[in-house]
mmCIF file of N, CA and C in Angstrom:
data_model
loop_
_atom_site.group_PDB
_atom_site.id
_atom_site.type_symbol
_atom_site.label_atom_id
_atom_site.label_comp_id
_atom_site.label_asym_id
_atom_site.label_seq_id
_atom_site.Cartn_x
_atom_site.Cartn_y
_atom_site.Cartn_z
ATOM 1 N N MET A 2 46.487 96.700 113.928
ATOM 2 C CA MET A 2 47.439 97.728 113.547
ATOM 3 C C MET A 2 46.968 99.084 114.051
ATOM 4 N N SER A 3 45.900 99.130 114.831
ATOM 5 C CA SER A 3 45.363 100.404 115.286
ATOM 6 C C SER A 3 46.321 101.145 116.207
ATOM 7 N N ASP A 4 47.297 100.448 116.765
ATOM 8 C CA ASP A 4 48.267 101.118 117.623
ATOM 9 C C ASP A 4 49.436 101.705 116.834
ATOM 10 N N LEU A 5 49.392 101.629 115.516
ATOM 11 C CA LEU A 5 50.444 102.184 114.670
ATOM 12 C C LEU A 5 50.033 103.594 114.254
ATOM 13 N N HIS A 6 50.921 104.544 114.457
ATOM 14 C CA HIS A 6 50.671 105.924 114.054
ATOM 15 C C HIS A 6 51.697 106.314 113.001
ATOM 16 N N ILE A 7 51.205 106.831 111.881
ATOM 17 C CA ILE A 7 52.091 107.297 110.810
ATOM 18 C C ILE A 7 51.858 108.776 110.607
ATOM 19 N N GLY A 8 52.952 109.538 110.599
ATOM 20 C CA GLY A 8 52.858 110.973 110.383
ATOM 21 C C GLY A 8 54.210 111.535 110.012
ATOM 22 N N PRO A 9 54.223 112.803 109.620
ATOM 23 C CA PRO A 9 55.480 113.428 109.211
ATOM 24 C C PRO A 9 56.428 113.612 110.388
ATOM 25 N N ALA A 10 57.710 113.545 110.091
ATOM 26 C CA ALA A 10 58.748 113.786 111.092
ATOM 27 C C ALA A 10 58.765 115.263 111.459
ATOM 28 N N SER A 11 59.131 115.538 112.688
ATOM 29 C CA SER A 11 59.382 116.915 113.110
ATOM 30 C C SER A 11 60.896 117.153 113.048
ATOM 31 N N ALA A 12 61.289 118.385 113.134
ATOM 32 C CA ALA A 12 62.719 118.701 113.133
ATOM 33 C C ALA A 12 63.420 118.011 114.301
ATOM 34 N N ALA A 13 62.724 117.860 115.410
ATOM 35 C CA ALA A 13 63.312 117.224 116.590
ATOM 36 C C ALA A 13 63.548 115.730 116.391
ATOM 37 N N ASP A 14 62.911 115.122 115.396
ATOM 38 C CA ASP A 14 63.038 113.680 115.134
ATOM 39 C C ASP A 14 64.259 113.318 114.290
ATOM 40 N N LEU A 15 64.885 114.267 113.643
ATOM 41 C CA LEU A 15 65.837 113.959 112.580
ATOM 42 C C LEU A 15 67.068 113.200 113.045
ATOM 43 N N THR A 16 67.606 113.529 114.179
ATOM 44 C CA THR A 16 68.766 112.795 114.692
ATOM 45 C C THR A 16 68.383 111.346 114.995
ATOM 46 N N ALA A 17 67.215 111.143 115.586
ATOM 47 C CA ALA A 17 66.749 109.784 115.880
ATOM 48 C C ALA A 17 66.526 108.990 114.598
ATOM 49 N N VAL A 18 66.068 109.648 113.557
ATOM 50 C CA VAL A 18 65.874 108.974 112.269
ATOM 51 C C VAL A 18 67.212 108.487 111.722
ATOM 52 N N LEU A 19 68.230 109.321 111.777
ATOM 53 C CA LEU A 19 69.552 108.907 111.303
ATOM 54 C C LEU A 19 70.063 107.704 112.091
ATOM 55 N N ASP A 20 69.886 107.705 113.398
ATOM 56 C CA ASP A 20 70.281 106.561 114.223
ATOM 57 C C ASP A 20 69.469 105.325 113.853
ATOM 58 N N PHE A 21 68.172 105.508 113.617
ATOM 59 C CA PHE A 21 67.280 104.410 113.237
ATOM 60 C C PHE A 21 67.753 103.761 111.939
ATOM 61 N N TRP A 22 68.123 104.567 110.956
ATOM 62 C CA TRP A 22 68.564 104.025 109.671
ATOM 63 C C TRP A 22 69.813 103.167 109.805
ATOM 64 N N LYS A 23 70.653 103.455 110.779
ATOM 65 C CA LYS A 23 71.852 102.634 110.985
ATOM 66 C C LYS A 23 71.478 101.201 111.346
ATOM 67 N N THR A 24 70.349 101.012 111.989
ATOM 68 C CA THR A 24 69.874 99.693 112.394
ATOM 69 C C THR A 24 68.924 99.082 111.375
ATOM 70 N N ALA A 25 68.046 99.904 110.808
ATOM 71 C CA ALA A 25 66.923 99.378 110.031
ATOM 72 C C ALA A 25 67.088 99.472 108.523
ATOM 73 N N ALA A 26 67.939 100.357 108.029
ATOM 74 C CA ALA A 26 68.062 100.558 106.581
ATOM 75 C C ALA A 26 69.255 99.784 106.040
ATOM 76 N N GLU A 27 69.155 99.402 104.800
ATOM 77 C CA GLU A 27 70.236 98.691 104.114
ATOM 78 C C GLU A 27 71.083 99.704 103.370
ATOM 79 N N GLY A 28 72.365 99.733 103.648
ATOM 80 C CA GLY A 28 73.248 100.640 102.939
ATOM 81 C C GLY A 28 73.132 102.066 103.446
ATOM 82 N N THR A 29 73.986 102.911 102.924
ATOM 83 C CA THR A 29 73.974 104.316 103.291
ATOM 84 C C THR A 29 73.958 105.159 102.022
ATOM 85 N N SER A 30 73.610 106.398 102.211
ATOM 86 C CA SER A 30 73.534 107.334 101.103
ATOM 87 C C SER A 30 74.414 108.539 101.410
ATOM 88 N N ILE A 31 74.795 109.242 100.384
ATOM 89 C CA ILE A 31 75.582 110.455 100.546
ATOM 90 C C ILE A 31 74.817 111.501 101.354
ATOM 91 N N SER A 32 73.490 111.393 101.393
ATOM 92 C CA SER A 32 72.653 112.352 102.102
ATOM 93 C C SER A 32 72.312 111.923 103.521
ATOM 94 N N ASP A 33 72.847 110.804 103.972
ATOM 95 C CA ASP A 33 72.530 110.296 105.313
ATOM 96 C C ASP A 33 73.356 111.002 106.377
ATOM 97 N N ASP A 34 73.110 112.282 106.495
ATOM 98 C CA ASP A 34 73.722 113.047 107.571
ATOM 99 C C ASP A 34 72.711 114.101 108.008
ATOM 100 N N LEU A 35 72.985 114.745 109.126
ATOM 101 C CA LEU A 35 72.012 115.686 109.670
ATOM 102 C C LEU A 35 71.727 116.823 108.694
ATOM 103 N N ALA A 36 72.757 117.342 108.039
ATOM 104 C CA ALA A 36 72.533 118.426 107.076
ATOM 105 C C ALA A 36 71.613 117.977 105.948
ATOM 106 N N GLY A 37 71.783 116.735 105.481
ATOM 107 C CA GLY A 37 70.954 116.219 104.393
ATOM 108 C C GLY A 37 69.490 116.098 104.779
ATOM 109 N N VAL A 38 69.221 115.498 105.931
ATOM 110 C CA VAL A 38 67.809 115.337 106.323
ATOM 111 C C VAL A 38 67.206 116.664 106.765
ATOM 112 N N GLU A 39 68.031 117.576 107.282
ATOM 113 C CA GLU A 39 67.503 118.909 107.611
ATOM 114 C C GLU A 39 67.082 119.650 106.344
ATOM 115 N N ARG A 40 67.860 119.513 105.259
ATOM 116 C CA ARG A 40 67.476 120.144 103.985
ATOM 117 C C ARG A 40 66.179 119.559 103.467
ATOM 118 N N LEU A 41 66.064 118.240 103.521
ATOM 119 C CA LEU A 41 64.825 117.590 103.097
ATOM 120 C C LEU A 41 63.651 118.132 103.902
ATOM 121 N N HIS A 42 63.792 118.162 105.205
ATOM 122 C CA HIS A 42 62.702 118.594 106.083
ATOM 123 C C HIS A 42 62.356 120.069 105.860
ATOM 124 N N ALA A 43 63.353 120.907 105.653
ATOM 125 C CA ALA A 43 63.096 122.329 105.421
ATOM 126 C C ALA A 43 62.360 122.545 104.099
ATOM 127 N N ARG A 44 62.715 121.772 103.084
ATOM 128 C CA ARG A 44 62.095 121.925 101.765
ATOM 129 C C ARG A 44 60.684 121.362 101.732
ATOM 130 N N ASP A 45 60.488 120.214 102.379
ATOM 131 C CA ASP A 45 59.177 119.559 102.375
ATOM 132 C C ASP A 45 58.985 118.838 103.712
ATOM 133 N N PRO A 46 58.433 119.515 104.709
ATOM 134 C CA PRO A 46 58.327 118.936 106.051
ATOM 135 C C PRO A 46 57.405 117.723 106.149
ATOM 136 N N HIS A 47 56.672 117.414 105.091
ATOM 137 C CA HIS A 47 55.772 116.260 105.122
ATOM 138 C C HIS A 47 56.306 115.063 104.347
ATOM 139 N N ALA A 48 57.499 115.182 103.772
ATOM 140 C CA ALA A 48 58.042 114.104 102.934
ATOM 141 C C ALA A 48 58.534 112.914 103.745
ATOM 142 N N LEU A 49 59.126 113.152 104.889
ATOM 143 C CA LEU A 49 59.664 112.069 105.710
ATOM 144 C C LEU A 49 58.571 111.592 106.661
ATOM 145 N N LEU A 50 58.052 110.398 106.371
ATOM 146 C CA LEU A 50 56.982 109.823 107.188
ATOM 147 C C LEU A 50 57.570 108.825 108.168
ATOM 148 N N LEU A 51 57.093 108.891 109.406
ATOM 149 C CA LEU A 51 57.543 107.988 110.457
ATOM 150 C C LEU A 51 56.386 107.130 110.925
ATOM 151 N N ALA A 52 56.683 105.869 111.189
ATOM 152 C CA ALA A 52 55.714 104.960 111.810
ATOM 153 C C ALA A 52 56.156 104.752 113.249
ATOM 154 N N ARG A 53 55.205 104.936 114.162
ATOM 155 C CA ARG A 53 55.490 104.742 115.582
ATOM 156 C C ARG A 53 54.467 103.786 116.173
ATOM 157 N N ARG A 54 54.956 102.952 117.043
ATOM 158 C CA ARG A 54 54.085 102.055 117.805
ATOM 159 C C ARG A 54 54.402 102.313 119.275
ATOM 160 N N GLU A 55 53.385 102.714 120.011
ATOM 161 C CA GLU A 55 53.545 103.049 121.426
ATOM 162 C C GLU A 55 54.684 104.047 121.631
ATOM 163 N N GLY A 56 54.793 105.015 120.720
ATOM 164 C CA GLY A 56 55.801 106.055 120.811
ATOM 165 C C GLY A 56 57.165 105.681 120.273
ATOM 166 N N GLU A 57 57.391 104.405 119.999
ATOM 167 C CA GLU A 57 58.682 103.938 119.496
ATOM 168 C C GLU A 57 58.727 104.046 117.978
ATOM 169 N N LEU A 58 59.818 104.596 117.451
ATOM 170 C CA LEU A 58 60.019 104.667 116.006
ATOM 171 C C LEU A 58 60.253 103.254 115.478
ATOM 172 N N VAL A 59 59.369 102.793 114.574
ATOM 173 C CA VAL A 59 59.482 101.437 114.040
ATOM 174 C C VAL A 59 59.612 101.405 112.521
ATOM 175 N N GLY A 60 59.437 102.549 111.847
ATOM 176 C CA GLY A 60 59.565 102.552 110.397
ATOM 177 C C GLY A 60 59.630 103.952 109.817
ATOM 178 N N THR A 61 60.188 104.040 108.604
ATOM 179 C CA THR A 61 60.297 105.317 107.897
ATOM 180 C C THR A 61 60.081 105.107 106.404
ATOM 181 N N VAL A 62 59.697 106.160 105.742
ATOM 182 C CA VAL A 62 59.754 106.242 104.284
ATOM 183 C C VAL A 62 59.839 107.713 103.921
ATOM 184 N N ILE A 63 60.608 108.010 102.891
ATOM 185 C CA ILE A 63 60.633 109.358 102.332
ATOM 186 C C ILE A 63 59.756 109.316 101.091
ATOM 187 N N ALA A 64 58.734 110.162 101.079
ATOM 188 C CA ALA A 64 57.793 110.253 99.967
ATOM 189 C C ALA A 64 57.947 111.641 99.349
ATOM 190 N N GLY A 65 58.911 111.766 98.447
ATOM 191 C CA GLY A 65 59.220 113.054 97.848
ATOM 192 C C GLY A 65 58.479 113.259 96.538
ATOM 193 N N PHE A 66 57.937 114.458 96.363
ATOM 194 C CA PHE A 66 57.248 114.815 95.126
ATOM 195 C C PHE A 66 57.824 116.129 94.646
ATOM 196 N N ASP A 67 58.338 116.139 93.419
ATOM 197 C CA ASP A 67 58.975 117.345 92.882
ATOM 198 C C ASP A 67 58.048 118.129 91.969
ATOM 199 N N GLY A 68 56.767 117.762 91.957
ATOM 200 C CA GLY A 68 55.811 118.410 91.076
ATOM 201 C C GLY A 68 55.647 117.672 89.758
ATOM 202 N N TRP A 69 56.520 116.723 89.497
ATOM 203 C CA TRP A 69 56.502 115.947 88.256
ATOM 204 C C TRP A 69 56.460 114.453 88.552
ATOM 205 N N ARG A 70 57.335 114.011 89.447
ATOM 206 C CA ARG A 70 57.432 112.590 89.765
ATOM 207 C C ARG A 70 57.351 112.369 91.267
ATOM 208 N N CYS A 71 56.889 111.184 91.617
ATOM 209 C CA CYS A 71 56.781 110.755 93.014
ATOM 210 C C CYS A 71 57.909 109.756 93.280
ATOM 211 N N HIS A 72 58.756 110.076 94.228
ATOM 212 C CA HIS A 72 59.920 109.241 94.515
ATOM 213 C C HIS A 72 59.866 108.728 95.951
ATOM 214 N N LEU A 73 60.182 107.465 96.116
ATOM 215 C CA LEU A 73 60.208 106.825 97.433
ATOM 216 C C LEU A 73 61.630 106.415 97.777
ATOM 217 N N TYR A 74 62.023 106.735 98.991
ATOM 218 C CA TYR A 74 63.347 106.406 99.486
ATOM 219 C C TYR A 74 63.226 105.975 100.945
ATOM 220 N N ARG A 75 64.209 105.258 101.397
ATOM 221 C CA ARG A 75 64.391 104.927 102.809
ATOM 222 C C ARG A 75 63.164 104.288 103.463
ATOM 223 N N LEU A 76 62.514 103.368 102.711
ATOM 224 C CA LEU A 76 61.506 102.526 103.354
ATOM 225 C C LEU A 76 62.291 101.572 104.244
ATOM 226 N N ALA A 77 62.131 101.726 105.531
ATOM 227 C CA ALA A 77 62.897 100.924 106.481
ATOM 228 C C ALA A 77 62.000 100.594 107.669
ATOM 229 N N VAL A 78 62.055 99.350 108.094
ATOM 230 C CA VAL A 78 61.306 98.890 109.266
ATOM 231 C C VAL A 78 62.309 98.262 110.219
ATOM 232 N N HIS A 79 62.173 98.580 111.486
ATOM 233 C CA HIS A 79 63.073 98.024 112.502
ATOM 234 C C HIS A 79 63.052 96.501 112.411
ATOM 235 N N PRO A 80 64.224 95.850 112.451
ATOM 236 C CA PRO A 80 64.271 94.387 112.319
ATOM 237 C C PRO A 80 63.358 93.641 113.299
ATOM 238 N N GLY A 81 63.157 94.161 114.483
ATOM 239 C CA GLY A 81 62.299 93.502 115.461
ATOM 240 C C GLY A 81 60.817 93.694 115.223
ATOM 241 N N HIS A 82 60.462 94.494 114.207
ATOM 242 C CA HIS A 82 59.051 94.787 113.921
ATOM 243 C C HIS A 82 58.661 94.427 112.490
ATOM 244 N N ARG A 83 59.516 93.713 111.784
ATOM 245 C CA ARG A 83 59.217 93.377 110.390
ATOM 246 C C ARG A 83 58.147 92.301 110.292
ATOM 247 N N ARG A 84 57.527 92.267 109.102
ATOM 248 C CA ARG A 84 56.499 91.278 108.765
ATOM 249 C C ARG A 84 55.249 91.441 109.631
ATOM 250 N N ARG A 85 54.959 92.706 109.977
ATOM 251 C CA ARG A 85 53.761 93.032 110.755
ATOM 252 C C ARG A 85 52.909 94.085 110.060
ATOM 253 N N GLY A 86 53.190 94.354 108.786
ATOM 254 C CA GLY A 86 52.387 95.293 108.024
ATOM 255 C C GLY A 86 52.831 96.749 108.101
ATOM 256 N N ILE A 87 53.930 97.013 108.782
ATOM 257 C CA ILE A 87 54.384 98.397 108.938
ATOM 258 C C ILE A 87 54.843 98.970 107.602
ATOM 259 N N GLY A 88 55.634 98.214 106.850
ATOM 260 C CA GLY A 88 56.079 98.684 105.544
ATOM 261 C C GLY A 88 54.909 98.945 104.615
ATOM 262 N N SER A 89 53.941 98.047 104.615
ATOM 263 C CA SER A 89 52.745 98.236 103.774
ATOM 264 C C SER A 89 51.978 99.482 104.187
ATOM 265 N N ALA A 90 51.865 99.712 105.492
ATOM 266 C CA ALA A 90 51.158 100.899 105.983
ATOM 267 C C ALA A 90 51.900 102.176 105.599
ATOM 268 N N LEU A 91 53.236 102.146 105.665
ATOM 269 C CA LEU A 91 54.022 103.309 105.245
ATOM 270 C C LEU A 91 53.848 103.579 103.753
ATOM 271 N N LEU A 92 53.872 102.525 102.942
ATOM 272 C CA LEU A 92 53.663 102.712 101.501
ATOM 273 C C LEU A 92 52.281 103.269 101.213
ATOM 274 N N ALA A 93 51.264 102.771 101.894
ATOM 275 C CA ALA A 93 49.908 103.281 101.699
ATOM 276 C C ALA A 93 49.834 104.767 102.052
ATOM 277 N N ALA A 94 50.480 105.173 103.145
ATOM 278 C CA ALA A 94 50.484 106.585 103.537
ATOM 279 C C ALA A 94 51.223 107.432 102.504
ATOM 280 N N ALA A 95 52.348 106.927 102.003
ATOM 281 C CA ALA A 95 53.105 107.657 100.992
ATOM 282 C C ALA A 95 52.293 107.799 99.709
ATOM 283 N N GLU A 96 51.645 106.731 99.287
ATOM 284 C CA GLU A 96 50.848 106.770 98.057
ATOM 285 C C GLU A 96 49.664 107.718 98.210
ATOM 286 N N GLU A 97 49.056 107.761 99.383
ATOM 287 C CA GLU A 97 47.960 108.704 99.621
ATOM 288 C C GLU A 97 48.476 110.140 99.539
ATOM 289 N N ARG A 98 49.632 110.385 100.105
ATOM 290 C CA ARG A 98 50.245 111.717 100.008
ATOM 291 C C ARG A 98 50.432 112.100 98.546
ATOM 292 N N PHE A 99 50.963 111.179 97.748
ATOM 293 C CA PHE A 99 51.178 111.456 96.329
ATOM 294 C C PHE A 99 49.866 111.756 95.606
ATOM 295 N N ARG A 100 48.839 110.967 95.877
ATOM 296 C CA ARG A 100 47.544 111.220 95.228
ATOM 297 C C ARG A 100 47.022 112.610 95.586
ATOM 298 N N GLU A 101 47.143 112.986 96.851
ATOM 299 C CA GLU A 101 46.687 114.312 97.281
ATOM 300 C C GLU A 101 47.457 115.432 96.592
ATOM 301 N N LEU A 102 48.720 115.194 96.261
ATOM 302 C CA LEU A 102 49.549 116.194 95.589
ATOM 303 C C LEU A 102 49.387 116.172 94.066
ATOM 304 N N GLY A 103 48.609 115.223 93.544
ATOM 305 C CA GLY A 103 48.403 115.121 92.102
ATOM 306 C C GLY A 103 49.370 114.192 91.401
ATOM 307 N N GLY A 104 50.117 113.403 92.167
ATOM 308 C CA GLY A 104 51.064 112.470 91.572
ATOM 309 C C GLY A 104 50.359 111.367 90.795
ATOM 310 N N ARG A 105 51.036 110.849 89.791
ATOM 311 C CA ARG A 105 50.448 109.825 88.919
ATOM 312 C C ARG A 105 51.135 108.476 88.989
ATOM 313 N N ARG A 106 52.403 108.449 89.364
ATOM 314 C CA ARG A 106 53.145 107.195 89.425
ATOM 315 C C ARG A 106 54.269 107.365 90.430
ATOM 316 N N ALA A 107 54.469 106.350 91.229
ATOM 317 C CA ALA A 107 55.549 106.386 92.215
ATOM 318 C C ALA A 107 56.663 105.452 91.781
ATOM 319 N N ASP A 108 57.883 105.866 92.081
ATOM 320 C CA ASP A 108 59.018 104.978 91.835
ATOM 321 C C ASP A 108 59.850 104.883 93.105
ATOM 322 N N ALA A 109 60.609 103.815 93.173
ATOM 323 C CA ALA A 109 61.444 103.565 94.343
ATOM 324 C C ALA A 109 62.835 103.164 93.901
ATOM 325 N N MET A 110 63.809 103.570 94.676
ATOM 326 C CA MET A 110 65.177 103.131 94.433
ATOM 327 C C MET A 110 65.467 102.010 95.416
ATOM 328 N N VAL A 111 65.804 100.837 94.879
ATOM 329 C CA VAL A 111 66.023 99.647 95.700
ATOM 330 C C VAL A 111 67.375 99.051 95.304
ATOM 331 N N LEU A 112 68.202 98.789 96.284
ATOM 332 C CA LEU A 112 69.509 98.195 95.996
ATOM 333 C C LEU A 112 69.338 96.829 95.331
ATOM 334 N N ASP A 113 70.100 96.573 94.288
ATOM 335 C CA ASP A 113 70.026 95.286 93.589
ATOM 336 C C ASP A 113 70.323 94.118 94.520
ATOM 337 N N ARG A 114 71.216 94.312 95.458
ATOM 338 C CA ARG A 114 71.609 93.213 96.343
ATOM 339 C C ARG A 114 70.628 92.976 97.495
ATOM 340 N N ASN A 115 69.667 93.868 97.684
ATOM 341 C CA ASN A 115 68.753 93.773 98.818
ATOM 342 C C ASN A 115 67.501 92.976 98.433
ATOM 343 N N GLU A 116 67.639 91.667 98.426
ATOM 344 C CA GLU A 116 66.550 90.798 97.992
ATOM 345 C C GLU A 116 65.331 90.881 98.908
ATOM 346 N N ARG A 117 65.551 91.038 100.212
ATOM 347 C CA ARG A 117 64.426 91.160 101.143
ATOM 348 C C ARG A 117 63.588 92.390 100.786
ATOM 349 N N ALA A 118 64.262 93.503 100.501
ATOM 350 C CA ALA A 118 63.544 94.718 100.127
ATOM 351 C C ALA A 118 62.816 94.538 98.801
ATOM 352 N N GLN A 119 63.447 93.834 97.867
ATOM 353 C CA GLN A 119 62.789 93.615 96.580
ATOM 354 C C GLN A 119 61.480 92.864 96.763
ATOM 355 N N GLY A 120 61.470 91.891 97.673
ATOM 356 C CA GLY A 120 60.241 91.160 97.960
ATOM 357 C C GLY A 120 59.175 92.060 98.559
ATOM 358 N N ALA A 121 59.576 92.958 99.442
ATOM 359 C CA ALA A 121 58.624 93.883 100.056
ATOM 360 C C ALA A 121 58.032 94.833 99.013
ATOM 361 N N TRP A 122 58.887 95.341 98.132
ATOM 362 C CA TRP A 122 58.383 96.239 97.093
ATOM 363 C C TRP A 122 57.440 95.495 96.145
ATOM 364 N N ALA A 123 57.801 94.276 95.769
ATOM 365 C CA ALA A 123 56.933 93.493 94.886
ATOM 366 C C ALA A 123 55.586 93.246 95.549
ATOM 367 N N ALA A 124 55.589 92.945 96.840
ATOM 368 C CA ALA A 124 54.331 92.720 97.564
ATOM 369 C C ALA A 124 53.475 93.980 97.579
ATOM 370 N N GLY A 125 54.115 95.146 97.506
ATOM 371 C CA GLY A 125 53.388 96.412 97.468
ATOM 372 C C GLY A 125 52.903 96.795 96.084
ATOM 373 N N GLY A 126 53.152 95.939 95.079
ATOM 374 C CA GLY A 126 52.686 96.204 93.726
ATOM 375 C C GLY A 126 53.700 96.895 92.830
ATOM 376 N N TYR A 127 54.933 97.033 93.287
ATOM 377 C CA TYR A 127 55.987 97.673 92.505
ATOM 378 C C TYR A 127 56.759 96.623 91.717
ATOM 379 N N HIS A 128 57.382 97.037 90.623
ATOM 380 C CA HIS A 128 58.186 96.119 89.821
ATOM 381 C C HIS A 128 59.356 96.885 89.194
ATOM 382 N N PRO A 129 60.450 96.190 88.955
ATOM 383 C CA PRO A 129 61.581 96.861 88.299
ATOM 384 C C PRO A 129 61.275 97.094 86.826
ATOM 385 N N GLU A 130 61.824 98.149 86.301
ATOM 386 C CA GLU A 130 61.726 98.423 84.875
ATOM 387 C C GLU A 130 63.092 98.141 84.271
ATOM 388 N N ASP A 131 63.135 97.227 83.331
ATOM 389 C CA ASP A 131 64.422 96.816 82.781
ATOM 390 C C ASP A 131 64.940 97.741 81.687
ATOM 391 N N HIS A 132 64.172 98.741 81.320
ATOM 392 C CA HIS A 132 64.620 99.637 80.249
ATOM 393 C C HIS A 132 65.178 100.956 80.778
ATOM 394 N N TRP A 133 65.422 101.042 82.091
ATOM 395 C CA TRP A 133 66.002 102.252 82.679
ATOM 396 C C TRP A 133 67.300 101.894 83.391
ATOM 397 N N THR A 134 68.231 102.775 83.348
ATOM 398 C CA THR A 134 69.443 102.685 84.145
ATOM 399 C C THR A 134 69.611 104.023 84.841
ATOM 400 N N ARG A 135 69.879 103.975 86.107
ATOM 401 C CA ARG A 135 70.091 105.193 86.874
ATOM 402 C C ARG A 135 71.503 105.694 86.635
ATOM 403 N N TRP A 136 71.644 106.931 86.249
ATOM 404 C CA TRP A 136 72.931 107.568 86.055
ATOM 405 C C TRP A 136 73.118 108.579 87.180
ATOM 406 N N VAL A 137 74.271 108.570 87.810
ATOM 407 C CA VAL A 137 74.494 109.469 88.933
ATOM 408 C C VAL A 137 75.831 110.181 88.813
ATOM 409 N N LYS A 138 75.900 111.318 89.461
ATOM 410 C CA LYS A 138 77.139 112.075 89.582
ATOM 411 C C LYS A 138 77.103 112.767 90.933
ATOM 412 N N PRO A 139 77.949 112.355 91.857
ATOM 413 C CA PRO A 139 77.996 113.072 93.133
ATOM 414 C C PRO A 139 78.432 114.514 92.913
ATOM 415 N N LEU A 140 77.752 115.429 93.571
ATOM 416 C CA LEU A 140 78.084 116.855 93.462
ATOM 417 C C LEU A 140 78.953 117.237 94.643
ATOM 418 N N ALA A 141 80.138 117.735 94.362
ATOM 419 C CA ALA A 141 81.076 118.106 95.432
ATOM 420 C C ALA A 141 80.737 119.474 95.986
#
């Protein structure tokens, strides 16, 4: 895995990340547009981590910390590069970032229907909590 490089996205990477998610991520989010990822990057330029192999984008994770909680989003690995440890390496990098920021616990949002992702999260030591329900309200 020594040829895998993980680091924060640059502003120049954001359009490519959006294109990557169309292939590698399950589902879409209200924030999956250039304005959304530009806001994320402007607020915390180290939150969006990219995995590259030989210069090719092969994985992403958003490791957001609001000063209270550590949140993980958009763990995605290119279908042609799955099951090679890229997701695990991205999670390890995100968790290290959280520890450096003083985070104590990380959580992830995983689609109920995405069984493959659930297996990946479980392999990373994560588990669902049955006593929480996510409540949402889109802001217009």
